[in-house]
Amino acid sequence: MEIKSLLDQPSKLPTIPKITHQLIRSFSDENVASNDIANQLAADPALSAKLLRLANSAYFNLSRTIGSVDDALRMLGFVMARNLVLGNGMAHAFRNTPGIDLKQFWRYNLYTACASRWLAERSDVNADLVFTVALMHGVGQLHMHVCIPQMMVPLDKKMHVLDSGRAELERNAFGFHHGEVASELAKIWNFPLPIVSALRHVPEPLAAQEFSAAAAFVNLGAWRARSEVLKLAEEEMLASRPLDVCKKLGLGLEETSTLMPALTELTEGLDAMLD
C-alpha cells in the first residue's frame, strides 16, 4: 500500500476552518497583522469564547478577568492563541473518526503537548515549536482511521492506538506509519518544513537522517502522556521510558518523571483548546 492512496481521496481529506489556514500561513509570514487575526477570531463566537476561557483559566492564574478578544490576545501572545486555534481546528477536522476514543485521544494529545513543552523549556530548543508539533503529531493516526477504517480494525485489536509500538506495527502492515501520514498532511496544509520534518520522525526520532530535537521531545512527551492516559503502573512506566531518546537529549530520570508536575496540573484550563 502507498501512503499516496490516503491523500488522493479529496472527500476524505480533513477540512480545517479558514481561520486555521490563515494562522498556518503565519508561521512563515513575519508581517502577519495581529489586528486582522483578532478581528477574525472576534467574528467567530465559538472561538472567541474558547479564547476567553483559556485566557481566564487556572493555567495562567491571573488576578483579573479578561473580557475581550483583544485583551486575550495581548495576554496569551500570538503563539499561544495560534496553538489554541490549531488544536481546535484539528479537533474539528477529525470530529468523526471511527475506531478511536476521541476523548481519550485528545486528552493524550494535550498531555503530550504540555509535557513536551515543559521538557523543551529546559533546553535551548524552541518550546513553542515543540508544542505545535505535539498538538499535530496524532493527526496521521486519525486520518488513517478515517480513510482505511476496516484495515485498522485488526491493528487496533492487536495493539492500542496509543501504544509505543504502534508505528512499527503500521509500517509492517502498510509500509508506512502514522508519523509519515501526519507529515504529509502538514505538507498539504503548508506548514513550515521544520514541523513537517519533525512530525515524520516523532515515532522514531533517532532513526532520522537529520536529528530533530523537536521530534525527540515530542516522542518523550508522548511516553509521559501515554503512561498517564493508559494508567500504567510506575514500574511499567519507567520500564517503557525511551532511554536512548533521553540520553540524546541529555535528560535523566528526574526531568522526565520526578521533577515534572502532574499532567493534570500542567494542562489545567487548556481543555478549551480541544473542546
PDB file of C-alpha atoms in Angstrom:
ATOM      1  CA  MET A   1       0.000   0.000   0.000  1.00  0.00           C
ATOM      2  CA  GLU A   2       1.245   3.512  -0.773  1.00  0.00           C
ATOM      3  CA  ILE A   3       0.792   6.493   1.506  1.00  0.00           C
ATOM      4  CA  LYS A   4      -0.326   8.448  -1.571  1.00  0.00           C
ATOM      5  CA  SER A   5      -3.568   6.438  -1.568  1.00  0.00           C
ATOM      6  CA  LEU A   6      -4.568   8.098   1.724  1.00  0.00           C
ATOM      7  CA  LEU A   7      -4.029  11.560   0.319  1.00  0.00           C
ATOM      8  CA  ASP A   8      -5.657  11.119  -3.084  1.00  0.00           C
ATOM      9  CA  GLN A   9      -9.145  10.947  -1.605  1.00  0.00           C
ATOM     10  CA  PRO A  10     -10.371  14.558  -1.659  1.00  0.00           C
ATOM     11  CA  SER A  11     -13.659  13.651   0.009  1.00  0.00           C
ATOM     12  CA  LYS A  12     -11.786  12.187   2.984  1.00  0.00           C
ATOM     13  CA  LEU A  13      -9.133  14.847   3.391  1.00  0.00           C
ATOM     14  CA  PRO A  14      -9.848  16.664   6.663  1.00  0.00           C
ATOM     15  CA  THR A  15     -11.370  20.104   6.271  1.00  0.00           C
ATOM     16  CA  ILE A  16      -9.939  22.686   8.620  1.00  0.00           C
ATOM     17  CA  PRO A  17     -11.521  26.093   9.266  1.00  0.00           C
ATOM     18  CA  LYS A  18     -10.457  29.131   7.235  1.00  0.00           C
ATOM     19  CA  ILE A  19      -9.006  30.881  10.280  1.00  0.00           C
ATOM     20  CA  THR A  20      -6.808  27.829  10.933  1.00  0.00           C
ATOM     21  CA  HIS A  21      -5.427  28.014   7.389  1.00  0.00           C
ATOM     22  CA  GLN A  22      -4.654  31.675   7.863  1.00  0.00           C
ATOM     23  CA  LEU A  23      -2.803  31.022  11.087  1.00  0.00           C
ATOM     24  CA  ILE A  24      -0.800  28.226   9.481  1.00  0.00           C
ATOM     25  CA  ARG A  25       0.370  30.777   6.913  1.00  0.00           C
ATOM     26  CA  SER A  26       1.524  32.989   9.760  1.00  0.00           C
ATOM     27  CA  PHE A  27       4.327  30.527  10.575  1.00  0.00           C
ATOM     28  CA  SER A  28       6.216  31.814   7.558  1.00  0.00           C
ATOM     29  CA  ASP A  29       4.828  35.362   7.488  1.00  0.00           C
ATOM     30  CA  GLU A  30       6.549  37.660   9.969  1.00  0.00           C
ATOM     31  CA  ASN A  31       4.353  40.537   8.840  1.00  0.00           C
ATOM     32  CA  VAL A  32       1.050  38.919   9.765  1.00  0.00           C
ATOM     33  CA  ALA A  33      -1.285  41.574  11.124  1.00  0.00           C
ATOM     34  CA  SER A  34      -2.428  40.644  14.609  1.00  0.00           C
ATOM     35  CA  ASN A  35      -5.362  43.046  14.255  1.00  0.00           C
ATOM     36  CA  ASP A  36      -6.650  41.076  11.276  1.00  0.00           C
ATOM     37  CA  ILE A  37      -6.379  37.830  13.242  1.00  0.00           C
ATOM     38  CA  ALA A  38      -8.105  39.422  16.243  1.00  0.00           C
ATOM     39  CA  ASN A  39     -10.979  40.608  14.050  1.00  0.00           C
ATOM     40  CA  GLN A  40     -11.410  37.148  12.518  1.00  0.00           C
ATOM     41  CA  LEU A  41     -11.357  35.497  15.923  1.00  0.00           C
ATOM     42  CA  ALA A  42     -13.858  38.017  17.254  1.00  0.00           C
ATOM     43  CA  ALA A  43     -16.160  37.201  14.319  1.00  0.00           C
ATOM     44  CA  ASP A  44     -16.274  33.551  15.413  1.00  0.00           C
ATOM     45  CA  PRO A  45     -18.343  33.341  18.632  1.00  0.00           C
ATOM     46  CA  ALA A  46     -17.269  29.781  19.456  1.00  0.00           C
ATOM     47  CA  LEU A  47     -13.552  30.508  19.048  1.00  0.00           C
ATOM     48  CA  SER A  48     -13.861  33.800  20.904  1.00  0.00           C
ATOM     49  CA  ALA A  49     -15.473  32.013  23.842  1.00  0.00           C
ATOM     50  CA  LYS A  50     -12.695  29.417  23.907  1.00  0.00           C
ATOM     51  CA  LEU A  51     -10.004  32.077  23.689  1.00  0.00           C
ATOM     52  CA  LEU A  52     -11.519  33.931  26.654  1.00  0.00           C
ATOM     53  CA  ARG A  53     -11.971  30.716  28.585  1.00  0.00           C
ATOM     54  CA  LEU A  54      -8.318  29.867  28.025  1.00  0.00           C
ATOM     55  CA  ALA A  55      -7.138  33.351  28.996  1.00  0.00           C
ATOM     56  CA  ASN A  56      -9.111  33.156  32.250  1.00  0.00           C
ATOM     57  CA  SER A  57      -8.131  29.584  33.060  1.00  0.00           C
ATOM     58  CA  ALA A  58      -6.128  28.340  36.035  1.00  0.00           C
ATOM     59  CA  TYR A  59      -3.222  27.721  33.639  1.00  0.00           C
ATOM     60  CA  PHE A  60      -2.434  31.459  33.594  1.00  0.00           C
ATOM     61  CA  ASN A  61      -3.547  32.205  37.176  1.00  0.00           C
ATOM     62  CA  LEU A  62      -4.439  35.850  36.565  1.00  0.00           C
ATOM     63  CA  SER A  63      -5.756  38.164  39.271  1.00  0.00           C
ATOM     64  CA  ARG A  64      -8.092  39.956  36.853  1.00  0.00           C
ATOM     65  CA  THR A  65     -10.739  38.856  34.363  1.00  0.00           C
ATOM     66  CA  ILE A  66     -10.009  39.039  30.636  1.00  0.00           C
ATOM     67  CA  GLY A  67     -13.159  40.224  28.895  1.00  0.00           C
ATOM     68  CA  SER A  68     -12.263  40.881  25.242  1.00  0.00           C
ATOM     69  CA  VAL A  69     -10.552  39.057  22.383  1.00  0.00           C
ATOM     70  CA  ASP A  70      -8.010  41.879  22.049  1.00  0.00           C
ATOM     71  CA  ASP A  71      -7.083  41.622  25.735  1.00  0.00           C
ATOM     72  CA  ALA A  72      -6.908  37.831  25.477  1.00  0.00           C
ATOM     73  CA  LEU A  73      -4.535  38.040  22.511  1.00  0.00           C
ATOM     74  CA  ARG A  74      -2.322  40.541  24.289  1.00  0.00           C
ATOM     75  CA  MET A  75      -2.210  38.388  27.423  1.00  0.00           C
ATOM     76  CA  LEU A  76      -1.803  34.999  25.737  1.00  0.00           C
ATOM     77  CA  GLY A  77       0.534  36.141  22.991  1.00  0.00           C
ATOM     78  CA  PHE A  78       0.100  35.349  19.335  1.00  0.00           C
ATOM     79  CA  VAL A  79       1.793  31.924  19.520  1.00  0.00           C
ATOM     80  CA  MET A  80      -0.440  30.565  22.295  1.00  0.00           C
ATOM     81  CA  ALA A  81      -3.538  31.924  20.562  1.00  0.00           C
ATOM     82  CA  ARG A  82      -2.413  30.308  17.320  1.00  0.00           C
ATOM     83  CA  ASN A  83      -1.951  26.985  19.077  1.00  0.00           C
ATOM     84  CA  LEU A  84      -5.442  27.273  20.535  1.00  0.00           C
ATOM     85  CA  VAL A  85      -6.882  27.727  17.050  1.00  0.00           C
ATOM     86  CA  LEU A  86      -4.720  24.920  15.616  1.00  0.00           C
ATOM     87  CA  GLY A  87      -5.759  22.498  18.336  1.00  0.00           C
ATOM     88  CA  ASN A  88      -9.385  23.451  17.921  1.00  0.00           C
ATOM     89  CA  GLY A  89      -9.106  23.168  14.116  1.00  0.00           C
ATOM     90  CA  MET A  90      -7.649  19.662  14.316  1.00  0.00           C
ATOM     91  CA  ALA A  91     -10.338  18.534  16.758  1.00  0.00           C
ATOM     92  CA  HIS A  92     -12.979  19.973  14.412  1.00  0.00           C
ATOM     93  CA  ALA A  93     -11.470  18.296  11.332  1.00  0.00           C
ATOM     94  CA  PHE A  94     -11.486  14.848  12.932  1.00  0.00           C
ATOM     95  CA  ARG A  95     -14.674  15.055  14.998  1.00  0.00           C
ATOM     96  CA  ASN A  96     -15.993  11.910  13.292  1.00  0.00           C
ATOM     97  CA  THR A  97     -13.271   9.267  13.493  1.00  0.00           C
ATOM     98  CA  PRO A  98     -14.274   5.584  13.677  1.00  0.00           C
ATOM     99  CA  GLY A  99     -12.483   3.177  15.984  1.00  0.00           C
ATOM    100  CA  ILE A 100     -10.905   5.777  18.293  1.00  0.00           C
ATOM    101  CA  ASP A 101     -11.940   7.020  21.724  1.00  0.00           C
ATOM    102  CA  LEU A 102     -11.606  10.692  20.786  1.00  0.00           C
ATOM    103  CA  LYS A 103     -11.969  11.994  24.339  1.00  0.00           C
ATOM    104  CA  GLN A 104      -9.049   9.815  25.440  1.00  0.00           C
ATOM    105  CA  PHE A 105      -7.076  10.584  22.292  1.00  0.00           C
ATOM    106  CA  TRP A 106      -7.286  14.373  22.649  1.00  0.00           C
ATOM    107  CA  ARG A 107      -6.527  14.160  26.353  1.00  0.00           C
ATOM    108  CA  TYR A 108      -3.381  12.218  25.469  1.00  0.00           C
ATOM    109  CA  ASN A 109      -2.571  14.760  22.762  1.00  0.00           C
ATOM    110  CA  LEU A 110      -2.868  17.705  25.165  1.00  0.00           C
ATOM    111  CA  TYR A 111      -0.807  15.896  27.801  1.00  0.00           C
ATOM    112  CA  THR A 112       1.862  15.234  25.174  1.00  0.00           C
ATOM    113  CA  ALA A 113       1.958  18.886  24.116  1.00  0.00           C
ATOM    114  CA  CYS A 114       2.336  20.207  27.661  1.00  0.00           C
ATOM    115  CA  ALA A 115       4.837  17.548  28.774  1.00  0.00           C
ATOM    116  CA  SER A 116       6.927  18.094  25.627  1.00  0.00           C
ATOM    117  CA  ARG A 117       6.897  21.856  26.106  1.00  0.00           C
ATOM    118  CA  TRP A 118       7.881  21.543  29.779  1.00  0.00           C
ATOM    119  CA  LEU A 119      10.864  19.388  28.832  1.00  0.00           C
ATOM    120  CA  ALA A 120      11.891  21.614  25.907  1.00  0.00           C
ATOM    121  CA  GLU A 121      11.863  24.707  28.128  1.00  0.00           C
ATOM    122  CA  ARG A 122      14.805  23.164  29.966  1.00  0.00           C
ATOM    123  CA  SER A 123      16.887  23.260  26.800  1.00  0.00           C
ATOM    124  CA  ASP A 124      17.734  25.722  24.041  1.00  0.00           C
ATOM    125  CA  VAL A 125      15.101  24.213  21.724  1.00  0.00           C
ATOM    126  CA  ASN A 126      12.114  26.321  20.622  1.00  0.00           C
ATOM    127  CA  ALA A 127       9.451  25.176  23.092  1.00  0.00           C
ATOM    128  CA  ASP A 128       6.653  26.815  21.072  1.00  0.00           C
ATOM    129  CA  LEU A 129       7.620  24.770  18.012  1.00  0.00           C
ATOM    130  CA  VAL A 130       7.707  21.609  20.134  1.00  0.00           C
ATOM    131  CA  PHE A 131       4.227  22.385  21.481  1.00  0.00           C
ATOM    132  CA  THR A 132       2.864  22.834  17.940  1.00  0.00           C
ATOM    133  CA  VAL A 133       4.433  19.581  16.702  1.00  0.00           C
ATOM    134  CA  ALA A 134       2.974  17.767  19.704  1.00  0.00           C
ATOM    135  CA  LEU A 135      -0.501  19.149  19.007  1.00  0.00           C
ATOM    136  CA  MET A 136      -0.228  17.861  15.436  1.00  0.00           C
ATOM    137  CA  HIS A 137       1.585  14.560  15.960  1.00  0.00           C
ATOM    138  CA  GLY A 138      -1.505  12.370  16.235  1.00  0.00           C
ATOM    139  CA  VAL A 139      -3.419  13.522  13.159  1.00  0.00           C
ATOM    140  CA  GLY A 140      -1.896  10.812  10.959  1.00  0.00           C
ATOM    141  CA  GLN A 141      -3.405   8.163  13.207  1.00  0.00           C
ATOM    142  CA  LEU A 142      -6.803   9.824  12.925  1.00  0.00           C
ATOM    143  CA  HIS A 143      -6.551  10.182   9.142  1.00  0.00           C
ATOM    144  CA  MET A 144      -5.702   6.502   8.741  1.00  0.00           C
ATOM    145  CA  HIS A 145      -8.803   5.550  10.733  1.00  0.00           C
ATOM    146  CA  VAL A 146     -10.934   7.808   8.528  1.00  0.00           C
ATOM    147  CA  CYS A 147      -9.544   6.554   5.194  1.00  0.00           C
ATOM    148  CA  ILE A 148      -8.989   2.839   5.861  1.00  0.00           C
ATOM    149  CA  PRO A 149     -11.165   2.023   8.898  1.00  0.00           C
ATOM    150  CA  GLN A 150     -11.584  -1.668   8.077  1.00  0.00           C
ATOM    151  CA  MET A 151      -7.846  -2.154   7.652  1.00  0.00           C
ATOM    152  CA  MET A 152      -7.217  -0.525  11.016  1.00  0.00           C
ATOM    153  CA  VAL A 153      -9.558  -2.862  12.918  1.00  0.00           C
ATOM    154  CA  PRO A 154      -7.130  -5.828  13.182  1.00  0.00           C
ATOM    155  CA  LEU A 155      -4.303  -3.482  14.231  1.00  0.00           C
ATOM    156  CA  ASP A 156      -6.496  -1.902  16.902  1.00  0.00           C
ATOM    157  CA  LYS A 157      -7.410  -5.335  18.231  1.00  0.00           C
ATOM    158  CA  LYS A 158      -3.773  -6.334  18.371  1.00  0.00           C
ATOM    159  CA  MET A 159      -2.401  -3.147  19.930  1.00  0.00           C
ATOM    160  CA  HIS A 160      -3.833   0.019  21.485  1.00  0.00           C
ATOM    161  CA  VAL A 161      -3.719   3.002  19.165  1.00  0.00           C
ATOM    162  CA  LEU A 162      -1.530   4.909  21.658  1.00  0.00           C
ATOM    163  CA  ASP A 163       0.976   2.109  22.256  1.00  0.00           C
ATOM    164  CA  SER A 164       4.635   2.976  21.651  1.00  0.00           C
ATOM    165  CA  GLY A 165       4.985   0.034  19.264  1.00  0.00           C
ATOM    166  CA  ARG A 166       2.167   1.224  17.066  1.00  0.00           C
ATOM    167  CA  ALA A 167       4.358   2.857  14.384  1.00  0.00           C
ATOM    168  CA  GLU A 168       6.269  -0.368  13.782  1.00  0.00           C
ATOM    169  CA  LEU A 169       3.034  -2.363  13.588  1.00  0.00           C
ATOM    170  CA  GLU A 170       1.646   0.056  10.997  1.00  0.00           C
ATOM    171  CA  ARG A 171       4.821   0.024   8.931  1.00  0.00           C
ATOM    172  CA  ASN A 172       4.807  -3.773   8.851  1.00  0.00           C
ATOM    173  CA  ALA A 173       1.161  -3.769   7.749  1.00  0.00           C
ATOM    174  CA  PHE A 174       1.164  -0.874   5.269  1.00  0.00           C
ATOM    175  CA  GLY A 175       4.753   0.157   4.567  1.00  0.00           C
ATOM    176  CA  PHE A 176       4.362   3.490   6.403  1.00  0.00           C
ATOM    177  CA  HIS A 177       3.286   4.737   9.825  1.00  0.00           C
ATOM    178  CA  HIS A 178       1.105   7.492  11.268  1.00  0.00           C
ATOM    179  CA  GLY A 179       4.029   9.910  11.689  1.00  0.00           C
ATOM    180  CA  GLU A 180       4.611   9.895   7.946  1.00  0.00           C
ATOM    181  CA  VAL A 181       0.901  10.451   7.312  1.00  0.00           C
ATOM    182  CA  ALA A 182       0.871  13.413   9.730  1.00  0.00           C
ATOM    183  CA  SER A 183       3.891  14.846   7.926  1.00  0.00           C
ATOM    184  CA  GLU A 184       2.218  14.567   4.519  1.00  0.00           C
ATOM    185  CA  LEU A 185      -0.935  16.240   5.830  1.00  0.00           C
ATOM    186  CA  ALA A 186       1.158  19.068   7.287  1.00  0.00           C
ATOM    187  CA  LYS A 187       2.804  19.460   3.884  1.00  0.00           C
ATOM    188  CA  ILE A 188      -0.601  19.739   2.189  1.00  0.00           C
ATOM    189  CA  TRP A 189      -1.628  22.362   4.754  1.00  0.00           C
ATOM    190  CA  ASN A 190       1.591  24.314   4.071  1.00  0.00           C
ATOM    191  CA  PHE A 191       3.172  24.031   7.493  1.00  0.00           C
ATOM    192  CA  PRO A 192       6.849  25.078   7.539  1.00  0.00           C
ATOM    193  CA  LEU A 193       9.489  22.435   6.819  1.00  0.00           C
ATOM    194  CA  PRO A 194      10.769  22.042  10.423  1.00  0.00           C
ATOM    195  CA  ILE A 195       7.267  20.998  11.539  1.00  0.00           C
ATOM    196  CA  VAL A 196       6.728  18.731   8.517  1.00  0.00           C
ATOM    197  CA  SER A 197      10.063  17.015   9.152  1.00  0.00           C
ATOM    198  CA  ALA A 198       9.598  16.686  12.913  1.00  0.00           C
ATOM    199  CA  LEU A 199       6.163  15.089  12.533  1.00  0.00           C
ATOM    200  CA  ARG A 200       7.606  12.393  10.277  1.00  0.00           C
ATOM    201  CA  HIS A 201      10.138  11.367  12.901  1.00  0.00           C
ATOM    202  CA  VAL A 202       8.229  11.648  16.184  1.00  0.00           C
ATOM    203  CA  PRO A 203       7.667   7.862  16.474  1.00  0.00           C
ATOM    204  CA  GLU A 204      11.374   7.096  15.844  1.00  0.00           C
ATOM    205  CA  PRO A 205      13.397  10.297  16.337  1.00  0.00           C
ATOM    206  CA  LEU A 206      16.792   8.602  16.388  1.00  0.00           C
ATOM    207  CA  ALA A 207      16.220   6.907  13.019  1.00  0.00           C
ATOM    208  CA  ALA A 208      16.069  10.238  11.184  1.00  0.00           C
ATOM    209  CA  GLN A 209      18.901  11.107   8.824  1.00  0.00           C
ATOM    210  CA  GLU A 210      18.944  14.590  10.331  1.00  0.00           C
ATOM    211  CA  PHE A 211      18.118  14.622  14.053  1.00  0.00           C
ATOM    212  CA  SER A 212      15.150  16.769  15.092  1.00  0.00           C
ATOM    213  CA  ALA A 213      15.214  17.717  18.766  1.00  0.00           C
ATOM    214  CA  ALA A 214      11.567  18.770  18.454  1.00  0.00           C
ATOM    215  CA  ALA A 215      10.602  15.251  17.329  1.00  0.00           C
ATOM    216  CA  ALA A 216      12.610  13.766  20.189  1.00  0.00           C
ATOM    217  CA  PHE A 217      10.960  15.975  22.818  1.00  0.00           C
ATOM    218  CA  VAL A 218       7.511  15.073  21.474  1.00  0.00           C
ATOM    219  CA  ASN A 219       8.446  11.379  21.494  1.00  0.00           C
ATOM    220  CA  LEU A 220       9.408  11.726  25.143  1.00  0.00           C
ATOM    221  CA  GLY A 221       6.314  13.783  25.981  1.00  0.00           C
ATOM    222  CA  ALA A 222       4.170  11.127  24.303  1.00  0.00           C
ATOM    223  CA  TRP A 223       5.707   8.462  26.544  1.00  0.00           C
ATOM    224  CA  ARG A 224       4.829  10.507  29.614  1.00  0.00           C
ATOM    225  CA  ALA A 225       1.290  11.213  28.363  1.00  0.00           C
ATOM    226  CA  ARG A 226       0.730   7.591  27.328  1.00  0.00           C
ATOM    227  CA  SER A 227       1.731   6.389  30.773  1.00  0.00           C
ATOM    228  CA  GLU A 228      -0.861   8.678  32.351  1.00  0.00           C
ATOM    229  CA  VAL A 229      -3.739   8.076  29.937  1.00  0.00           C
ATOM    230  CA  LEU A 230      -3.299   4.300  29.825  1.00  0.00           C
ATOM    231  CA  LYS A 231      -2.811   4.272  33.612  1.00  0.00           C
ATOM    232  CA  LEU A 232       0.478   2.387  33.540  1.00  0.00           C
ATOM    233  CA  ALA A 233       1.914   1.326  36.879  1.00  0.00           C
ATOM    234  CA  GLU A 234       5.049   3.261  37.856  1.00  0.00           C
ATOM    235  CA  GLU A 235       7.244   0.222  37.250  1.00  0.00           C
ATOM    236  CA  GLU A 236       5.779  -0.273  33.783  1.00  0.00           C
ATOM    237  CA  MET A 237       6.064   3.439  33.018  1.00  0.00           C
ATOM    238  CA  LEU A 238       9.748   3.548  33.921  1.00  0.00           C
ATOM    239  CA  ALA A 239      10.468   0.321  32.053  1.00  0.00           C
ATOM    240  CA  SER A 240       8.973   1.801  28.867  1.00  0.00           C
ATOM    241  CA  ARG A 241      10.899   5.086  29.108  1.00  0.00           C
ATOM    242  CA  PRO A 242      12.810   5.696  25.824  1.00  0.00           C
ATOM    243  CA  LEU A 243      16.265   5.774  27.389  1.00  0.00           C
ATOM    244  CA  ASP A 244      18.079   6.322  24.094  1.00  0.00           C
ATOM    245  CA  VAL A 245      15.997   9.441  23.412  1.00  0.00           C
ATOM    246  CA  CYS A 246      16.594  10.704  26.966  1.00  0.00           C
ATOM    247  CA  LYS A 247      20.317  10.198  26.514  1.00  0.00           C
ATOM    248  CA  LYS A 248      20.346  12.043  23.184  1.00  0.00           C
ATOM    249  CA  LEU A 249      18.556  14.991  24.796  1.00  0.00           C
ATOM    250  CA  GLY A 250      20.688  14.852  27.929  1.00  0.00           C
ATOM    251  CA  LEU A 251      17.719  14.221  30.213  1.00  0.00           C
ATOM    252  CA  GLY A 252      17.687  11.981  33.264  1.00  0.00           C
ATOM    253  CA  LEU A 253      15.023  10.345  35.411  1.00  0.00           C
ATOM    254  CA  GLU A 254      14.464  13.498  37.460  1.00  0.00           C
ATOM    255  CA  GLU A 255      13.497  15.694  34.499  1.00  0.00           C
ATOM    256  CA  THR A 256      11.285  13.084  32.872  1.00  0.00           C
ATOM    257  CA  SER A 257       9.500  11.849  35.982  1.00  0.00           C
ATOM    258  CA  THR A 258      10.363  13.204  39.409  1.00  0.00           C
ATOM    259  CA  LEU A 259      10.542  16.944  38.707  1.00  0.00           C
ATOM    260  CA  MET A 260       7.765  17.143  36.135  1.00  0.00           C
ATOM    261  CA  PRO A 261       4.488  18.349  37.665  1.00  0.00           C
ATOM    262  CA  ALA A 262       1.419  16.144  37.376  1.00  0.00           C
ATOM    263  CA  LEU A 263      -0.004  16.351  33.865  1.00  0.00           C
ATOM    264  CA  THR A 264      -3.395  17.395  35.221  1.00  0.00           C
ATOM    265  CA  GLU A 265      -1.607  20.397  36.735  1.00  0.00           C
ATOM    266  CA  LEU A 266       0.402  21.138  33.580  1.00  0.00           C
ATOM    267  CA  THR A 267      -2.746  21.158  31.436  1.00  0.00           C
ATOM    268  CA  GLU A 268      -5.265  22.683  33.844  1.00  0.00           C
ATOM    269  CA  GLY A 269      -7.555  25.020  31.934  1.00  0.00           C
ATOM    270  CA  LEU A 270      -6.226  24.117  28.483  1.00  0.00           C
ATOM    271  CA  ASP A 271      -9.180  21.868  27.653  1.00  0.00           C
ATOM    272  CA  ALA A 272     -10.631  24.836  25.788  1.00  0.00           C
ATOM    273  CA  MET A 273      -8.158  24.094  23.004  1.00  0.00           C
ATOM    274  CA  LEU A 274      -9.846  20.835  22.115  1.00  0.00           C
ATOM    275  CA  ASP A 275     -13.482  21.058  23.262  1.00  0.00           C
TER     276      ASP A 275
END
